[in-house]
mmCIF file of C-alpha atoms and ligand atoms in Angstrom:
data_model
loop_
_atom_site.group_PDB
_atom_site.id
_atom_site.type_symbol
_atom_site.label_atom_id
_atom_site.label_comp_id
_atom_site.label_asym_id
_atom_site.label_seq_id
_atom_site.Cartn_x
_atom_site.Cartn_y
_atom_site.Cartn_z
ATOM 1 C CA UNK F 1 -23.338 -26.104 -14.173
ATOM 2 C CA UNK F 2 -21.660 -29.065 -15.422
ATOM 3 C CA UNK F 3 -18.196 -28.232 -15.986
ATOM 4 C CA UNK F 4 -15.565 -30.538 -17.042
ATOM 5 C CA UNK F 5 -13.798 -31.759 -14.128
ATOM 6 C CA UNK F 6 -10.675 -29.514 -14.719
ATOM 7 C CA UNK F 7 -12.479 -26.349 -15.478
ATOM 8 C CA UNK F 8 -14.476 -27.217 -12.006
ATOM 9 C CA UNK F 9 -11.267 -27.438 -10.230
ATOM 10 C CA UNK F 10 -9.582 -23.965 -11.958
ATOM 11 C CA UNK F 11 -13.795 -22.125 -10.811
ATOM 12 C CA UNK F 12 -13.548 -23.622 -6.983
ATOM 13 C CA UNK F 13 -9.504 -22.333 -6.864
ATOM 14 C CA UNK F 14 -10.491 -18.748 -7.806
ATOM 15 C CA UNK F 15 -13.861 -18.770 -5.743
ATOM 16 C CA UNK F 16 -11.345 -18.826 -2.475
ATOM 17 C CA UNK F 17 -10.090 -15.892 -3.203
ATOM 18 C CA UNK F 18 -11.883 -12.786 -1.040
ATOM 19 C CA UNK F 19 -14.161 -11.118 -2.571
ATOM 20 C CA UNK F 20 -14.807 -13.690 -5.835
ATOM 21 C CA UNK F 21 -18.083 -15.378 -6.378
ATOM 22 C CA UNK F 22 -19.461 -18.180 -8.456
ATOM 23 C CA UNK F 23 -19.793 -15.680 -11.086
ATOM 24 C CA UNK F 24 -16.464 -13.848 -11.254
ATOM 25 C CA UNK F 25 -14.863 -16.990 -10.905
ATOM 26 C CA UNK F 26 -16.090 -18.607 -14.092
ATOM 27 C CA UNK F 27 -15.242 -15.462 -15.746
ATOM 28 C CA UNK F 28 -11.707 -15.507 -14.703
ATOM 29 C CA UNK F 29 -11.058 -19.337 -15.438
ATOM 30 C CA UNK F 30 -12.594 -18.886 -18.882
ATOM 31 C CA UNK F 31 -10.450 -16.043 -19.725
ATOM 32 C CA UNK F 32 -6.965 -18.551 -17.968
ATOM 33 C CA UNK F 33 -8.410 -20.932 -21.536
ATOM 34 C CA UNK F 34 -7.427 -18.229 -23.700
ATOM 35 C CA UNK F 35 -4.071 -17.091 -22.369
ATOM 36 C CA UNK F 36 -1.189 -18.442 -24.436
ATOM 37 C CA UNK F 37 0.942 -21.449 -22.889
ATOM 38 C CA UNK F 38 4.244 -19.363 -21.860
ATOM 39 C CA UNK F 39 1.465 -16.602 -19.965
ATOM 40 C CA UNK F 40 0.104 -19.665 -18.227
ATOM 41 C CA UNK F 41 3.491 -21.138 -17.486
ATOM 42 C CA UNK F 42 4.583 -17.841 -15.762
ATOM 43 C CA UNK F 43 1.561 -17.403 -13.711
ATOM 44 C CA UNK F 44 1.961 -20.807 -12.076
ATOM 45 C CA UNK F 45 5.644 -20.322 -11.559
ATOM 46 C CA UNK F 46 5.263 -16.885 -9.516
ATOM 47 C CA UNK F 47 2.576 -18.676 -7.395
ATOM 48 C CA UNK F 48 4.359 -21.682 -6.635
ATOM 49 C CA UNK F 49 7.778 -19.324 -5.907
ATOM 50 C CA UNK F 50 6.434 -16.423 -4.002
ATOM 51 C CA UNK F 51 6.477 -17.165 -0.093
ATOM 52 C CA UNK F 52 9.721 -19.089 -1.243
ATOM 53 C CA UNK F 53 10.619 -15.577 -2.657
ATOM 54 C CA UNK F 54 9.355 -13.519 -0.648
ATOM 55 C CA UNK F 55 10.860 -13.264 3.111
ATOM 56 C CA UNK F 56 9.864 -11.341 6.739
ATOM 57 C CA UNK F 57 12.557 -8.710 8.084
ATOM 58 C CA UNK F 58 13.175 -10.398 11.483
ATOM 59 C CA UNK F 59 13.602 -7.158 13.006
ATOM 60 C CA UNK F 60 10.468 -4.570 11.855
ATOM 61 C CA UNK F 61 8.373 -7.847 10.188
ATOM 62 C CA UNK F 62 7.609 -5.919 6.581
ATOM 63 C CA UNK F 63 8.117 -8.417 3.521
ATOM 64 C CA UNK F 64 11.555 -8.346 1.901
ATOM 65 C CA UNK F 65 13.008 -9.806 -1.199
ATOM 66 C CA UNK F 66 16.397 -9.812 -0.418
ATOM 67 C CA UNK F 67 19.021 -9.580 2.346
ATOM 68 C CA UNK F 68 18.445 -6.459 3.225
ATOM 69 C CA UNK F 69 15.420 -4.677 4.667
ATOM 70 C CA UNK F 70 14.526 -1.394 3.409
ATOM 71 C CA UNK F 71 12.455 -0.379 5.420
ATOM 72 C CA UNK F 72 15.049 -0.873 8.243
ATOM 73 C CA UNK F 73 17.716 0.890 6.452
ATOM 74 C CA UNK F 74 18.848 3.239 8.654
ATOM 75 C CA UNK F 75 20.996 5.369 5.998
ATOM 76 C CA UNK F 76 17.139 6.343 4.412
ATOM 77 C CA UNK F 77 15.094 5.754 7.309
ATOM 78 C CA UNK F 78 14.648 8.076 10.533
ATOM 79 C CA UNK F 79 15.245 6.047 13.521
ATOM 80 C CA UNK F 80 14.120 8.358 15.869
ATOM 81 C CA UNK F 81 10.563 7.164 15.245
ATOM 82 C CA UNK F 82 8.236 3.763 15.035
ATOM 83 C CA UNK F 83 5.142 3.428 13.548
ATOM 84 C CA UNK F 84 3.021 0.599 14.907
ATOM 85 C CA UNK F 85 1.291 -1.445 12.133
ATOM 86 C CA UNK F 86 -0.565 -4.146 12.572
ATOM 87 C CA UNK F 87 -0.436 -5.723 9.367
ATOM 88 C CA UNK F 88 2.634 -6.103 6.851
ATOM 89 C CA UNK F 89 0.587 -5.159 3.963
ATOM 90 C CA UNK F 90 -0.219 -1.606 5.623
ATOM 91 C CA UNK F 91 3.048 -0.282 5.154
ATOM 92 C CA UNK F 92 2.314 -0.011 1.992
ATOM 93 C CA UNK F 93 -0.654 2.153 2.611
ATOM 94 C CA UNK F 94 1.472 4.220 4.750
ATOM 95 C CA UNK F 95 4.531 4.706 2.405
ATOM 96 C CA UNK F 96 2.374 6.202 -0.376
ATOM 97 C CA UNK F 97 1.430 8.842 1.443
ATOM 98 C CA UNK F 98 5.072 9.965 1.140
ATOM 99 C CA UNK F 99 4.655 11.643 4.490
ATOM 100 C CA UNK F 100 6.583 9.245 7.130
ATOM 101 C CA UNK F 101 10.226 8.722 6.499
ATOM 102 C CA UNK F 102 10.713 6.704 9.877
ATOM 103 C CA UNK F 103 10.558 3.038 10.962
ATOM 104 C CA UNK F 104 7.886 0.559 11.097
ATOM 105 C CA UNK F 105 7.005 -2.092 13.726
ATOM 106 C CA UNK F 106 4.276 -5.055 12.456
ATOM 107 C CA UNK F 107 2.518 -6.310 15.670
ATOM 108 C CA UNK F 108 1.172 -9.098 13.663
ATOM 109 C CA UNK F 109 -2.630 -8.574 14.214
ATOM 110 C CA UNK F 110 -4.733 -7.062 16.833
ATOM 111 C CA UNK F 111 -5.945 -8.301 20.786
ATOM 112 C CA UNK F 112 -8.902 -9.785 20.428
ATOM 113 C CA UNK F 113 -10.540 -12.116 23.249
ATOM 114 C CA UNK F 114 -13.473 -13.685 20.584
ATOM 115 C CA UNK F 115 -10.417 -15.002 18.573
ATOM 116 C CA UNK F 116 -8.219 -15.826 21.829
ATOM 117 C CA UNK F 117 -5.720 -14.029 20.757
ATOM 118 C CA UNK F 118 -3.801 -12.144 23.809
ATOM 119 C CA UNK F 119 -0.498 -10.273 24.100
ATOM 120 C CA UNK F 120 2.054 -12.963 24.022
ATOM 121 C CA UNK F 121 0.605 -13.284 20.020
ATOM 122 C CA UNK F 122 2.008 -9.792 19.423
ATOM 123 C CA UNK F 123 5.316 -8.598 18.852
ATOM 124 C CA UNK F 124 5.266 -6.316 21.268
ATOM 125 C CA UNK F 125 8.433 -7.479 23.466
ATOM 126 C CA UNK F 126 10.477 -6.994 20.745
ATOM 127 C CA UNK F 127 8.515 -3.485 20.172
ATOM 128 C CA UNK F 128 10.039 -3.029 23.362
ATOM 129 C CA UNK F 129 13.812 -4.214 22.737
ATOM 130 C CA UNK F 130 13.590 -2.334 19.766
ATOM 131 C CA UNK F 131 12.833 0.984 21.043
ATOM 132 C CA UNK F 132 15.502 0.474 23.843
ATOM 133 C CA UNK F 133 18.300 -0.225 21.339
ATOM 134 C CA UNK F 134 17.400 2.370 18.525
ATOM 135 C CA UNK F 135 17.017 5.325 20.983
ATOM 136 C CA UNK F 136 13.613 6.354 20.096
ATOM 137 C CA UNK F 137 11.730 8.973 20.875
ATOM 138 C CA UNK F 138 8.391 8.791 19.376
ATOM 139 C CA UNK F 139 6.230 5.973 18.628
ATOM 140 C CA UNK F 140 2.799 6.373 16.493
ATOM 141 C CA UNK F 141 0.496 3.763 16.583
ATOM 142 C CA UNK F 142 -1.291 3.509 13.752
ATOM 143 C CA UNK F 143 -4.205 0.907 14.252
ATOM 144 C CA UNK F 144 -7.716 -0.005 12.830
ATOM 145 C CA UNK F 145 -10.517 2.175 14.557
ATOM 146 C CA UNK F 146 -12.443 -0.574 15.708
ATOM 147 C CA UNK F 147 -12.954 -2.148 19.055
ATOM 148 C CA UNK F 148 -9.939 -4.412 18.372
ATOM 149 C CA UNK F 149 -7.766 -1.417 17.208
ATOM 150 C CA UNK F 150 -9.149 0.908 20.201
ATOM 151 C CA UNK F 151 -7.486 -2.320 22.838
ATOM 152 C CA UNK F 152 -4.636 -2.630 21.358
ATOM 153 C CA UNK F 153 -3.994 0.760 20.931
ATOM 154 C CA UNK F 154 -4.590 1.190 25.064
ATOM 155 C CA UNK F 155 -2.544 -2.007 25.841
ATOM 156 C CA UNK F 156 0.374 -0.680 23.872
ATOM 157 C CA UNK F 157 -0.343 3.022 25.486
ATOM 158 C CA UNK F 158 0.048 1.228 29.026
ATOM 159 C CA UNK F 159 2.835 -1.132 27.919
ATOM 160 C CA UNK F 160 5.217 1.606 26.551
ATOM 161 C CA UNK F 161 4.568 4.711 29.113
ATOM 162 C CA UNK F 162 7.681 3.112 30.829
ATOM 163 C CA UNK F 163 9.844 3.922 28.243
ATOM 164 C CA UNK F 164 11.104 7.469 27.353
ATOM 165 C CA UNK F 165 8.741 7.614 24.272
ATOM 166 C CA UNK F 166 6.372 10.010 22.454
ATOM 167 C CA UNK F 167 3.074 8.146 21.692
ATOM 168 C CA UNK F 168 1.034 9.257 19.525
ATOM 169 C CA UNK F 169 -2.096 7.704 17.303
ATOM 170 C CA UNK F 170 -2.787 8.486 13.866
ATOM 171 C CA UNK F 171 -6.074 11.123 13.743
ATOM 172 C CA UNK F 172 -9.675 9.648 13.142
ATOM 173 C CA UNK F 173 -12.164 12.090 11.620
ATOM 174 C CA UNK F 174 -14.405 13.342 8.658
ATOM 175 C CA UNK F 175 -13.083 11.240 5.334
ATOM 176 C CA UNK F 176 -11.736 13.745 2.713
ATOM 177 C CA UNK F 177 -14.378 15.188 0.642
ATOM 178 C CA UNK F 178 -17.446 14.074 2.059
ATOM 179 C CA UNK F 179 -20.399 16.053 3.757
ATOM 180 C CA UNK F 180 -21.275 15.882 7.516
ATOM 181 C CA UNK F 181 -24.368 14.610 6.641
ATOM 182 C CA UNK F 182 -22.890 11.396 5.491
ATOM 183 C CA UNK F 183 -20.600 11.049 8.042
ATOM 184 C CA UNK F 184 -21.923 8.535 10.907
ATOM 185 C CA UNK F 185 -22.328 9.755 14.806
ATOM 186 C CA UNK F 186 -19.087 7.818 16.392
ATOM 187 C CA UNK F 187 -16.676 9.272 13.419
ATOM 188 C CA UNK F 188 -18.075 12.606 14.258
ATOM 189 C CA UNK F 189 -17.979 12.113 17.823
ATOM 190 C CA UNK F 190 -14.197 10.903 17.338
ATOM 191 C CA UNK F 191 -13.513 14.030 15.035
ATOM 192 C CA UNK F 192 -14.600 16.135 17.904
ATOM 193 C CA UNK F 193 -12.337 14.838 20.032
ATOM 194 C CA UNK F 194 -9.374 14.981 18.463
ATOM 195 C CA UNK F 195 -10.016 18.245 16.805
ATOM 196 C CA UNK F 196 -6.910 20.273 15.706
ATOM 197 C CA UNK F 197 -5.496 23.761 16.283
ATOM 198 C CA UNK F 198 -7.146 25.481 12.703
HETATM 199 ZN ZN1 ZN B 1 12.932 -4.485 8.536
#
């Protein structure tokens, strides 16, 4: 298609965004033409502002916007337990389930030997110091089950049975809502296995 230069520039900024085609992308930088300037204006400042804005708790590694951490706030938050993350954005996954009041820990990503990506990538030393200085007594790891989440999951199992911590990993199973039949062999075979008192 031949765009003007501009409008070429606004389709290939938009097609770098996951999931966005060729397609979606026009869509989106045709409907930009018809905001008002002030919209536009705003849009551009909260891009160019927001990892400026938007800081990394140096202790648990959630995002912050100010001083303060809440999700470290140990007035609100139980301290007692840690729940192993792997990304920053899961926490908010977590937190609107409204069913874990304690702390979080982001490992910042997962082992994984294809990517060269070992241990001493994680935060897991500080896991460590963490636990030590906050007393815990439970850690739950909550991971991806894949074969990435699965070795991590074991490293951390064999890194923290040390310590005088509970660890625990979230439950894999049948999604809510859905028939056996549509459920594939190895989640099956992993709700077996970690079947609950009923
Ligand atoms: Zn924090």
């Amino acid at each position: 298609m031949h765009y003007p230069e501009p409008l070429l520039k606004l389709i290939h900024v938009f097609k770098k965004l996951p999931g966005v085609g060729q397609k979606s992308a026009e869509r989106f930088a045709f409907h930009l033409l018809n905001w008002p300037d002030v919209h536009l204006q705003e849009m551009s400042e909260v891009v160019l502002t927001i990892k400026e804005r938007l800081k990394t708790c140096s202790d648990c590694g959630c995002l912050k916007d100010e001083a303060s951490c809440t999700f470290c706030d140990l007035t609100r938050r139980d301290s007692h337990i840690i729940c192993i993350i792997a990304s920053s954005r899961d926490v908010f996954s977590i937190e609107e389930t409204h069913t874990y009041h304690g702390l979080y820990h982001v490992l910042g990503g997962l082992l994984s030997p294809l990517e060269r990506r070992g241990p001493e990538r994680l935060t897991i030393e500080k896991l460590k110091e963490r636990l030590i200085k906050l007393k815990c007594q439970e850690v739950v790891i909550a991971l991806d089950s894949t074969l990435e989440g699965d070795a991590t999951s074991l490293y951390l199992k064999q890194e923290l049975e040390m310590l005088p911590v509970h660890i625990s990993r979230l439950a894999f199973g049948i999604p809510m809502g859905s028939s056996l039949d549509y459920v594939d062999g190895g989640t099956l075979a992993r709700a077996f296995t970690g079947r609950n008192q009923f």
